[in-house]
Coordinates of C-alpha atoms in Angstrom, one line a residue:
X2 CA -28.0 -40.1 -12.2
X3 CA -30.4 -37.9 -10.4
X4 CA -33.3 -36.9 -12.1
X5 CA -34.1 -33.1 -12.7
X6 CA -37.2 -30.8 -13.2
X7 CA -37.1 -29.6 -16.4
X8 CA -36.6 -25.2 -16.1
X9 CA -37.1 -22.1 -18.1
X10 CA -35.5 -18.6 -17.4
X11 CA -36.4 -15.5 -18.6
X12 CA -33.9 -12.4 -18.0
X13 CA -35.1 -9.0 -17.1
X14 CA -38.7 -10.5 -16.1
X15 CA -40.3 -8.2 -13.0
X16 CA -42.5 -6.5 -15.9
X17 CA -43.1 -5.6 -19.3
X18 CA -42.3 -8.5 -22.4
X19 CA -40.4 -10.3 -19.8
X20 CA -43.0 -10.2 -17.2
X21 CA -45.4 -11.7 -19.9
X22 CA -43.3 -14.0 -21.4
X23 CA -42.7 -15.7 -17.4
X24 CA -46.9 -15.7 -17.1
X25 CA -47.0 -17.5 -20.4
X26 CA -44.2 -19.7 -19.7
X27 CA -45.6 -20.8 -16.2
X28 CA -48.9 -21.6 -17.9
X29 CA -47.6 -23.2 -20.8
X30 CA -44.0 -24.5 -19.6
X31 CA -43.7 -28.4 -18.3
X32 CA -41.5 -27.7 -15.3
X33 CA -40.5 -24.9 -13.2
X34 CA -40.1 -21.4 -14.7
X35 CA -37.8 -19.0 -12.8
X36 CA -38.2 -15.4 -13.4
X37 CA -35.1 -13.0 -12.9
X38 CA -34.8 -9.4 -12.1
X39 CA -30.9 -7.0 -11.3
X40 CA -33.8 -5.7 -8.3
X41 CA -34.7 -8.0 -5.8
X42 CA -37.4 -6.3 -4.3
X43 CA -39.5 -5.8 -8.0
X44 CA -38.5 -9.4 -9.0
X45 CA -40.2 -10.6 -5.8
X46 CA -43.3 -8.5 -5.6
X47 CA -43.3 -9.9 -9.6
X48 CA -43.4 -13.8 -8.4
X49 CA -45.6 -12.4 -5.6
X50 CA -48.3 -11.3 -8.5
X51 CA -47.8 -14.3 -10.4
X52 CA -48.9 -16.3 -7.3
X53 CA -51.7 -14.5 -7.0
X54 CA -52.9 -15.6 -10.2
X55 CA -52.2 -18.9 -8.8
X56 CA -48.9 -19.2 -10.9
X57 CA -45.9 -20.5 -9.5
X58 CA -42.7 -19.2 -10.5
X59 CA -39.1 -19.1 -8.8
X60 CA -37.2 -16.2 -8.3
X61 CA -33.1 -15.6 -8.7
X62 CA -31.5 -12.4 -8.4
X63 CA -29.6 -11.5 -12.3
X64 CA -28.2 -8.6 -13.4
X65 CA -26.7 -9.1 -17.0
X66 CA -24.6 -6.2 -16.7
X67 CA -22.7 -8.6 -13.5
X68 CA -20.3 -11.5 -14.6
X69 CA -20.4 -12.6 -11.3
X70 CA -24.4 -12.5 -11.1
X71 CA -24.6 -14.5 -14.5
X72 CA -22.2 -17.0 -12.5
X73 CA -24.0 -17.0 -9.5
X74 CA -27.5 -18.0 -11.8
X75 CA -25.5 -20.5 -13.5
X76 CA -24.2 -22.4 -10.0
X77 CA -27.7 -22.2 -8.8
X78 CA -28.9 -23.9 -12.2
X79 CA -26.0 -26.4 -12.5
X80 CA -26.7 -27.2 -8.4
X81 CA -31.1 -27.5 -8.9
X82 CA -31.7 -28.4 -12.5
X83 CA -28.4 -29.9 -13.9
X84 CA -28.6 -27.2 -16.4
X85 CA -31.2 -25.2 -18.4
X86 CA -33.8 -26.2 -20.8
X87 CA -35.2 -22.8 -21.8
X88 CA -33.0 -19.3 -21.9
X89 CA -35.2 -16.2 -23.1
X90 CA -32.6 -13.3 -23.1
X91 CA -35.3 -10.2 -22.5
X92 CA -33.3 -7.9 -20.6
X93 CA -32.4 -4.5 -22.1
X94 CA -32.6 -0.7 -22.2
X95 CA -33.5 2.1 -24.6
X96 CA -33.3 5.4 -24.6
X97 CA -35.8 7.7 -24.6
X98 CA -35.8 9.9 -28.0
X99 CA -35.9 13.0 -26.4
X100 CA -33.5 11.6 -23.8
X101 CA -30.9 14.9 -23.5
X102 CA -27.6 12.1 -22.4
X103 CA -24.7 12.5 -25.3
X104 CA -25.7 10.0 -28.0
X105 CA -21.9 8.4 -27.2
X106 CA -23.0 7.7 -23.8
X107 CA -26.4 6.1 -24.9
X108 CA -24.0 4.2 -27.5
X109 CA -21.9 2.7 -24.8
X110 CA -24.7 1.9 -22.2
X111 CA -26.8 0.8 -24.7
X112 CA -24.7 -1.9 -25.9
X113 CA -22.6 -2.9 -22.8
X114 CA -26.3 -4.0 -21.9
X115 CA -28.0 -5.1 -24.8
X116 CA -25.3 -6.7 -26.9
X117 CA -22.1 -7.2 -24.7
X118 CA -24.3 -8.2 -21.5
X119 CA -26.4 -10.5 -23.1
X120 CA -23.6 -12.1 -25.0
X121 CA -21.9 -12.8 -21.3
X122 CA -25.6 -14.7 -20.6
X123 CA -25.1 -16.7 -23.3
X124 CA -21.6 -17.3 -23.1
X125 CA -22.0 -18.3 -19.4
X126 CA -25.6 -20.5 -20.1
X127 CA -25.4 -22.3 -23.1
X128 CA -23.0 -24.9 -22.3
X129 CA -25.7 -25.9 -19.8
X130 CA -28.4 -25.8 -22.2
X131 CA -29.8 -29.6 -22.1
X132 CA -30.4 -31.1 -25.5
X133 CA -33.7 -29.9 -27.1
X134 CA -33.6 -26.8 -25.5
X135 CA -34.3 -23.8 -26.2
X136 CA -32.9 -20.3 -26.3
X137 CA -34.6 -16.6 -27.3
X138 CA -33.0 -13.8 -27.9
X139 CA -35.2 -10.6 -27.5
X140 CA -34.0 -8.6 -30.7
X141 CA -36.1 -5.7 -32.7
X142 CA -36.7 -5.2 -36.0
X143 CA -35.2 -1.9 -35.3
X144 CA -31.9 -3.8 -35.7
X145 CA -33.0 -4.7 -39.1
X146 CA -33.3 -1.0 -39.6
X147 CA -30.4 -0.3 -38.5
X148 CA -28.7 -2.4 -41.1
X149 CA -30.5 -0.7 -44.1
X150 CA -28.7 2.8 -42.8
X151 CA -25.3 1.4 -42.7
X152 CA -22.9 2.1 -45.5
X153 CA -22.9 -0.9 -48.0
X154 CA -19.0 -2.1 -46.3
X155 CA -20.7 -2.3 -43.0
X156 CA -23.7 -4.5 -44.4
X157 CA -21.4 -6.5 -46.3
X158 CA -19.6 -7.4 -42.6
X159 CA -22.7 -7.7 -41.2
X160 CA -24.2 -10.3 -43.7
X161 CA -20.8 -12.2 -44.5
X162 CA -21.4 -16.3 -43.6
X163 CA -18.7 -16.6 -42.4
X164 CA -18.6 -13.6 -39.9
X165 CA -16.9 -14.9 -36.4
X166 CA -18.0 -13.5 -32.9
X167 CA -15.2 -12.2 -32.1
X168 CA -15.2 -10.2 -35.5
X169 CA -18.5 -9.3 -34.9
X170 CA -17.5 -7.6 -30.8
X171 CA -14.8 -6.0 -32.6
X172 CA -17.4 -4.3 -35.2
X173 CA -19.6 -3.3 -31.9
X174 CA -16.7 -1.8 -30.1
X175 CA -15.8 -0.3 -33.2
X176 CA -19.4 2.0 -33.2
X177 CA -19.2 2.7 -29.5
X178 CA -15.8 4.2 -30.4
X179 CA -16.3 5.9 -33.5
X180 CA -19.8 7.9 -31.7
X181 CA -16.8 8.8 -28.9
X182 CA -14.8 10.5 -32.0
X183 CA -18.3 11.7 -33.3
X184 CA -17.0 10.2 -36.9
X185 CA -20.0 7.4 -37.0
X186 CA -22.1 8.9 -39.5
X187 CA -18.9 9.2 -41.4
X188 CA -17.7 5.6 -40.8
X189 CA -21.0 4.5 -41.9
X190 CA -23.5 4.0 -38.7
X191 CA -26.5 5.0 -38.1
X192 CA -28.0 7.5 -35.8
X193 CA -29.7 4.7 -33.8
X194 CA -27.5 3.5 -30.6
X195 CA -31.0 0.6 -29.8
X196 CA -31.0 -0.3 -33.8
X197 CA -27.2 -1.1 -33.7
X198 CA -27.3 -2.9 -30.3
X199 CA -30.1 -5.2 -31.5
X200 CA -28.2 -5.6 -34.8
X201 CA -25.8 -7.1 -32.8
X202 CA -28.1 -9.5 -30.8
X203 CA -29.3 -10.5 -34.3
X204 CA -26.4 -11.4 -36.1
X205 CA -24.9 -13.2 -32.8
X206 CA -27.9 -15.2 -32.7
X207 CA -27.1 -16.5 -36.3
X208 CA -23.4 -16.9 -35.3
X209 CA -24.4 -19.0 -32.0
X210 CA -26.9 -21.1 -33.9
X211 CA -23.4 -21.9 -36.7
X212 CA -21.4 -23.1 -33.3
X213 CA -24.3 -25.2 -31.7
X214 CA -24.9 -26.9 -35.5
X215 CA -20.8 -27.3 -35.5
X216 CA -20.5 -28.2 -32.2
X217 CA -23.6 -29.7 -30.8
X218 CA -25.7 -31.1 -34.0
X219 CA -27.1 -34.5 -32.1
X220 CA -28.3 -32.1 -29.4
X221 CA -31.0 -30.1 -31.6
X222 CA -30.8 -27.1 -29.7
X223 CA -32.5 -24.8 -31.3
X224 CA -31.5 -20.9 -31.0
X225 CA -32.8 -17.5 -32.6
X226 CA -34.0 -14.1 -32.8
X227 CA -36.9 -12.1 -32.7
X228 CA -38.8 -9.3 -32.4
X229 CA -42.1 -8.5 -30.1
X230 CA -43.1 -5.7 -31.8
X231 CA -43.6 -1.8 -30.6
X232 CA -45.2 -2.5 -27.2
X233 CA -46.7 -0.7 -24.6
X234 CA -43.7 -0.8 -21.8
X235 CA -42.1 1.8 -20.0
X236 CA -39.8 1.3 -22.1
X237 CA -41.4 1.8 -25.4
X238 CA -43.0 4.2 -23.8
X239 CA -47.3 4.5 -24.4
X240 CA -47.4 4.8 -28.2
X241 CA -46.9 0.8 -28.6
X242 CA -49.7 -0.3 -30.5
X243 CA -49.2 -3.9 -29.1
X244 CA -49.8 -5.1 -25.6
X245 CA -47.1 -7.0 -23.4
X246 CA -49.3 -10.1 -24.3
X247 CA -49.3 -9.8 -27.5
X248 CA -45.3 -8.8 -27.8
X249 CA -44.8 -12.4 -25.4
X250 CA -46.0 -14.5 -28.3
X251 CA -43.3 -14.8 -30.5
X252 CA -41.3 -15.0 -28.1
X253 CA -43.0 -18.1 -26.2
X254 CA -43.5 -19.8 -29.1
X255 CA -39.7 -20.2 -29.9
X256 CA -39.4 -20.9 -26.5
X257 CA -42.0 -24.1 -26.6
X258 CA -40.9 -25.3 -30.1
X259 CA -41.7 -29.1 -29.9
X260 CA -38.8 -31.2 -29.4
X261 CA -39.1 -32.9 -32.6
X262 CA -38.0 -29.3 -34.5
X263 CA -35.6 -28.4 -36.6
X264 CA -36.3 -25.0 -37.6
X265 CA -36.5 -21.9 -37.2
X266 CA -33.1 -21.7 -36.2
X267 CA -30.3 -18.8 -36.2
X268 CA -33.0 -16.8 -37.6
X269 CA -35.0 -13.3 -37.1
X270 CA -38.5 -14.3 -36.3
X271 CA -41.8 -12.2 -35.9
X272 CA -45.1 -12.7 -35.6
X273 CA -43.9 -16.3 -36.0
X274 CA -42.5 -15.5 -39.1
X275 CA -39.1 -16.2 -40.2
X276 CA -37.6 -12.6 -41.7
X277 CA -35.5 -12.4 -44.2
X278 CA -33.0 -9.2 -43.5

């Protein structure tokens, strides 16, 4: 058996959260930490500052929104490391409010990235995910927002147990299609494309963390939620009232959970806190 580095990945990581998240990661992390980025050119000038704070990341090429990229990672992770100890799934987009692109386009594009995309990472890399590791998904509180605003049979879906993943991409299809229509309001969404998309990454967190207790107990992977906070990023925008430091916490914490934990897991966490939603 040959023996492998241990390795962390972040997703969207040439700046913002994920950028912090890789800085804390390679200071924190025992093994290699590779940072990805859909642009090659920003996700090397990223490893390139990292360096120069005498850091020493690696750098793949990922764009979420590419099956074949998330394959591509996954070869290269199978072929160097045997698999993956730490997954933080960062990568995402928002719209700006004042943004003037129909709110059924933001709908689609929003969630094809933020939900579908980043269920395709998962999908694809936790197979591969040692035992003990680790995996983050980079939700919002907006998505537990978002949940208060849907009609009371839509929370009731959202909240059942026993809700499958495949019921729960048939619930996100069903908002992208119903803000096509322009019935949402009526069907009982809310007027928040980002809220619902993180709703999603929420609730499939909890759904993942049900399959890796059914399927993988003796592994003690442990995988959830959470939210950084309103940071200042491009995309937040400048009114964040958190730096990208402070929004990597939470997030690096779940990520170095020691390997004798059980918990938190298949929860919403933040500010270290499990949230009850």
């Amino acid at each position: 058996m040959p023996s492998y580095s241990r390795v962390a990945l972040v997703t969207g990581a040439n700046k913002g959260i994920g950028f912090a998240i890789a800085r804390d990661l390679c200071r924190q992390f025992s093994g290699d930490v590779v940072l990805t980025a859909r642009d090659v050119e920003r996700g090397r000038a990223a490893v390139q500052q990292l360096q120069g704070e005498g850091l020493s990341p690696r750098f793949h090429q990922l764009d979420i929104d590419d099956l074949q990229s998330i394959r591509a990672l996954r070869a290269f992770l199978r072929k160097e490391y045997g698999g993956l100890n730490v997954l933080v799934n960062n990568a995402g987009i928002a719209f700006k409010i004042d943004d003037p692109t129909p709110f059924d386009i933001q709908a689609e594009m929003t969630l094809k990235t933020n939900f579908f995309a980043t269920r395709n990472v998962c999908s694809e890399l936790l197979p591969i995910v040692k035992p003990h590791g680790r995996v983050v998904n980079v939700s919002s509180l907006q998505g537990s927002k978002a949940l208060e605003n849907c009609s009371e049979d839509l929370q009731e879906k959202f909240r059942c147990k026993t809700l499958t993943e495949e019921d729960l991409v048939e619930l996100m299809k069903k908002f992208v299609e119903d803000t096509k229509n322009e019935v949402h309001e009526r069907e009982g969404w809310p007027n928040s494309a980002y809220g619902v998309s993180k709703l999603g990454v929420t609730v499939l967190s909890r759904i993942l963390a049900r399959r890796l207790d059914e399927k993988r107990q003796a592994d003690r992977i442990l995988l959830n939620a959470c939210c950084p906070g309103w940071v200042k990023t491009d995309m937040a925008g400048a009114h964040g009232c958190r730096t990208v430091e402070e929004g990597a916490e939470t997030p690096v914490y779940l990520a170095l959970l020691p390997p004798d934990a059980t918990e938190p897991h298949g929860q919403l966490v933040w500010d270290k806190v499990v949230q009850n939603w």
